[in-house]
Amino acid sequence: MRRAFLLLIAFLLLSAGGLSANTLLVTASGTFSSTTPTSTFSAPGESWSFSFEVDSMPVVLSSESDLEFSPSFTDFTYTLDGSAVAITPANIQFYSADDGGLLNVCFAPACPSSSNPTNGFELEGAQAYSGLVTSPTINTGV
């Protein structure tokens, strides 16, 4: 998807647990442009939003060099024009600042690394984690 989406990214701390990882809620929303193709998750001029939960110190399912990683996530929800859409990402990737920052959400098929997906969302901005891609800590408030 194009980077022209109106985005709102918020990481909210949902629970605290001593030295253990905290569960964070990641949310984003926006409006598709009038030229966006219609698909399972998109429609021209329609609003969208998604959310998912990730641990502050997530299990890393895969990583590539020092640029990106795919964390384990749960409870993905997606709405299009206010209606729930039953769709689950094939993968979610967090990117380093050197690779555009923030994250991609990719539906089937999974996004290859460092991609501008046509099957999901590319959200650019500040890097949303600290540490190494093999053992990251998700930053709150990004």
mmCIF file of C-alpha atoms in Angstrom:
data_model
loop_
_atom_site.group_PDB
_atom_site.id
_atom_site.type_symbol
_atom_site.label_atom_id
_atom_site.label_comp_id
_atom_site.label_asym_id
_atom_site.label_seq_id
_atom_site.Cartn_x
_atom_site.Cartn_y
_atom_site.Cartn_z
ATOM 1 C CA MET A 1 0.000 0.000 0.000
ATOM 2 C CA ARG A 2 1.087 3.545 -0.534
ATOM 3 C CA ARG A 3 2.628 5.586 2.232
ATOM 4 C CA ALA A 4 -0.051 8.255 1.773
ATOM 5 C CA PHE A 5 -2.261 6.848 4.514
ATOM 6 C CA LEU A 6 -3.301 8.981 7.425
ATOM 7 C CA LEU A 7 -1.801 6.980 10.282
ATOM 8 C CA LEU A 8 -2.248 6.944 13.966
ATOM 9 C CA ILE A 9 0.120 4.575 15.769
ATOM 10 C CA ALA A 10 -0.150 4.082 19.473
ATOM 11 C CA PHE A 11 1.468 1.556 21.742
ATOM 12 C CA LEU A 12 -0.410 1.190 25.005
ATOM 13 C CA LEU A 13 0.805 -0.634 28.026
ATOM 14 C CA LEU A 14 -1.923 -3.116 28.984
ATOM 15 C CA SER A 15 -0.426 -4.900 31.951
ATOM 16 C CA ALA A 16 2.688 -4.816 34.086
ATOM 17 C CA GLY A 17 4.398 -7.910 35.349
ATOM 18 C CA GLY A 18 7.588 -7.337 37.336
ATOM 19 C CA LEU A 19 10.578 -8.432 35.309
ATOM 20 C CA SER A 20 8.483 -10.327 32.771
ATOM 21 C CA ALA A 21 7.417 -8.952 29.397
ATOM 22 C CA ASN A 22 4.391 -6.660 29.264
ATOM 23 C CA THR A 23 1.629 -7.098 26.709
ATOM 24 C CA LEU A 24 1.319 -4.083 24.419
ATOM 25 C CA LEU A 25 -1.539 -3.148 22.125
ATOM 26 C CA VAL A 26 -0.462 -1.842 18.709
ATOM 27 C CA THR A 27 -3.072 0.118 16.740
ATOM 28 C CA ALA A 28 -3.164 2.011 13.456
ATOM 29 C CA SER A 29 -5.909 3.636 11.406
ATOM 30 C CA GLY A 30 -6.356 5.715 8.288
ATOM 31 C CA THR A 31 -8.283 6.217 5.080
ATOM 32 C CA PHE A 32 -7.519 4.651 1.714
ATOM 33 C CA SER A 33 -7.058 6.984 -1.267
ATOM 34 C CA SER A 34 -9.728 7.152 -3.951
ATOM 35 C CA THR A 35 -7.501 5.110 -6.288
ATOM 36 C CA THR A 36 -6.915 2.195 -3.907
ATOM 37 C CA PRO A 37 -7.984 -1.107 -5.470
ATOM 38 C CA THR A 38 -10.778 -3.095 -3.829
ATOM 39 C CA SER A 39 -9.603 -6.234 -2.034
ATOM 40 C CA THR A 40 -10.426 -8.249 1.075
ATOM 41 C CA PHE A 41 -8.846 -5.528 3.211
ATOM 42 C CA SER A 42 -9.117 -2.366 1.080
ATOM 43 C CA ALA A 43 -11.663 -0.187 -0.712
ATOM 44 C CA PRO A 44 -11.357 3.241 -2.363
ATOM 45 C CA GLY A 45 -11.930 6.117 0.076
ATOM 46 C CA GLU A 46 -12.834 3.842 3.003
ATOM 47 C CA SER A 47 -11.478 4.081 6.543
ATOM 48 C CA TRP A 48 -9.518 1.210 8.060
ATOM 49 C CA SER A 49 -8.063 0.261 11.409
ATOM 50 C CA PHE A 50 -6.221 -2.653 12.916
ATOM 51 C CA SER A 51 -4.841 -3.723 16.252
ATOM 52 C CA PHE A 52 -2.837 -6.596 17.650
ATOM 53 C CA GLU A 53 -1.048 -7.532 20.842
ATOM 54 C CA VAL A 54 2.667 -8.158 21.143
ATOM 55 C CA ASP A 55 4.871 -8.746 24.168
ATOM 56 C CA SER A 56 7.244 -5.914 25.037
ATOM 57 C CA MET A 57 10.021 -8.510 24.731
ATOM 58 C CA PRO A 58 8.520 -10.586 21.910
ATOM 59 C CA VAL A 59 9.371 -14.046 20.720
ATOM 60 C CA VAL A 60 11.184 -13.431 17.422
ATOM 61 C CA LEU A 61 9.881 -15.763 14.706
ATOM 62 C CA SER A 62 12.445 -14.591 12.145
ATOM 63 C CA SER A 63 14.986 -11.809 11.622
ATOM 64 C CA GLU A 64 17.179 -10.548 8.822
ATOM 65 C CA SER A 65 20.569 -8.932 9.299
ATOM 66 C CA ASP A 66 20.212 -5.958 11.641
ATOM 67 C CA LEU A 67 17.254 -4.456 9.772
ATOM 68 C CA GLU A 68 14.023 -6.276 10.667
ATOM 69 C CA PHE A 69 12.295 -9.001 12.652
ATOM 70 C CA SER A 70 8.922 -10.738 12.769
ATOM 71 C CA PRO A 71 7.496 -11.108 16.283
ATOM 72 C CA SER A 72 4.902 -13.461 17.630
ATOM 73 C CA PHE A 73 1.566 -11.578 17.953
ATOM 74 C CA THR A 74 -1.995 -12.305 19.088
ATOM 75 C CA ASP A 75 -5.530 -10.930 18.883
ATOM 76 C CA PHE A 76 -5.284 -9.267 15.459
ATOM 77 C CA THR A 77 -8.462 -7.356 14.568
ATOM 78 C CA TYR A 78 -9.211 -5.408 11.404
ATOM 79 C CA THR A 79 -12.079 -3.127 10.373
ATOM 80 C CA LEU A 80 -12.892 -1.640 6.982
ATOM 81 C CA ASP A 81 -15.455 1.187 6.915
ATOM 82 C CA GLY A 82 -16.369 0.292 10.513
ATOM 83 C CA SER A 83 -17.101 -3.380 9.776
ATOM 84 C CA ALA A 84 -14.997 -6.227 11.111
ATOM 85 C CA VAL A 85 -13.051 -8.175 8.477
ATOM 86 C CA ALA A 86 -12.007 -11.758 9.240
ATOM 87 C CA ILE A 87 -8.376 -11.645 8.129
ATOM 88 C CA THR A 88 -5.113 -12.580 9.824
ATOM 89 C CA PRO A 89 -1.646 -11.403 8.767
ATOM 90 C CA ALA A 90 0.777 -13.939 7.347
ATOM 91 C CA ASN A 91 3.440 -11.905 9.149
ATOM 92 C CA ILE A 92 4.160 -8.620 10.866
ATOM 93 C CA GLN A 93 7.642 -7.133 10.537
ATOM 94 C CA PHE A 94 9.256 -4.414 12.652
ATOM 95 C CA TYR A 95 11.978 -2.395 10.887
ATOM 96 C CA SER A 96 15.065 -0.542 12.073
ATOM 97 C CA ALA A 97 15.323 3.223 11.529
ATOM 98 C CA ASP A 98 17.901 2.450 8.815
ATOM 99 C CA ASP A 99 15.202 0.536 6.938
ATOM 100 C CA GLY A 100 12.278 2.985 7.317
ATOM 101 C CA GLY A 101 11.273 2.227 10.900
ATOM 102 C CA LEU A 102 7.885 1.154 12.261
ATOM 103 C CA LEU A 103 6.348 -1.957 10.723
ATOM 104 C CA ASN A 104 4.627 -3.851 7.920
ATOM 105 C CA VAL A 105 1.481 -5.919 8.276
ATOM 106 C CA CYS A 106 1.271 -8.442 5.431
ATOM 107 C CA PHE A 107 -1.615 -10.698 4.517
ATOM 108 C CA ALA A 108 -1.130 -13.841 2.387
ATOM 109 C CA PRO A 109 1.394 -14.276 1.010
ATOM 110 C CA ALA A 110 3.869 -13.122 3.642
ATOM 111 C CA CYS A 111 5.912 -10.040 2.801
ATOM 112 C CA PRO A 112 9.500 -10.558 1.766
ATOM 113 C CA SER A 113 12.016 -8.526 3.736
ATOM 114 C CA SER A 114 12.432 -4.817 2.974
ATOM 115 C CA SER A 115 9.310 -4.685 0.835
ATOM 116 C CA ASN A 116 6.626 -2.208 -0.084
ATOM 117 C CA PRO A 117 3.753 -4.684 0.170
ATOM 118 C CA THR A 118 0.813 -4.763 -2.185
ATOM 119 C CA ASN A 119 -0.871 -7.215 0.181
ATOM 120 C CA GLY A 120 -0.878 -5.193 3.388
ATOM 121 C CA PHE A 121 0.364 -2.062 5.087
ATOM 122 C CA GLU A 122 3.753 -0.370 5.251
ATOM 123 C CA LEU A 123 3.914 2.071 8.145
ATOM 124 C CA GLU A 124 7.043 4.222 8.221
ATOM 125 C CA GLY A 125 8.247 6.342 11.090
ATOM 126 C CA ALA A 126 10.338 6.067 14.209
ATOM 127 C CA GLN A 127 11.930 2.747 15.064
ATOM 128 C CA ALA A 128 9.480 1.017 17.414
ATOM 129 C CA TYR A 129 11.955 -1.172 19.274
ATOM 130 C CA SER A 130 15.328 -1.054 20.978
ATOM 131 C CA GLY A 131 18.031 -3.684 21.162
ATOM 132 C CA LEU A 132 18.962 -6.285 18.581
ATOM 133 C CA VAL A 133 16.506 -7.774 16.092
ATOM 134 C CA THR A 134 17.216 -11.163 17.683
ATOM 135 C CA SER A 135 16.208 -9.924 21.173
ATOM 136 C CA PRO A 136 14.241 -6.665 20.792
ATOM 137 C CA THR A 137 12.233 -4.672 23.295
ATOM 138 C CA ILE A 138 9.178 -2.930 21.821
ATOM 139 C CA ASN A 139 9.086 0.778 22.717
ATOM 140 C CA THR A 140 5.890 2.193 24.141
ATOM 141 C CA GLY A 141 4.444 5.494 22.956
ATOM 142 C CA VAL A 142 5.811 5.391 19.386
#
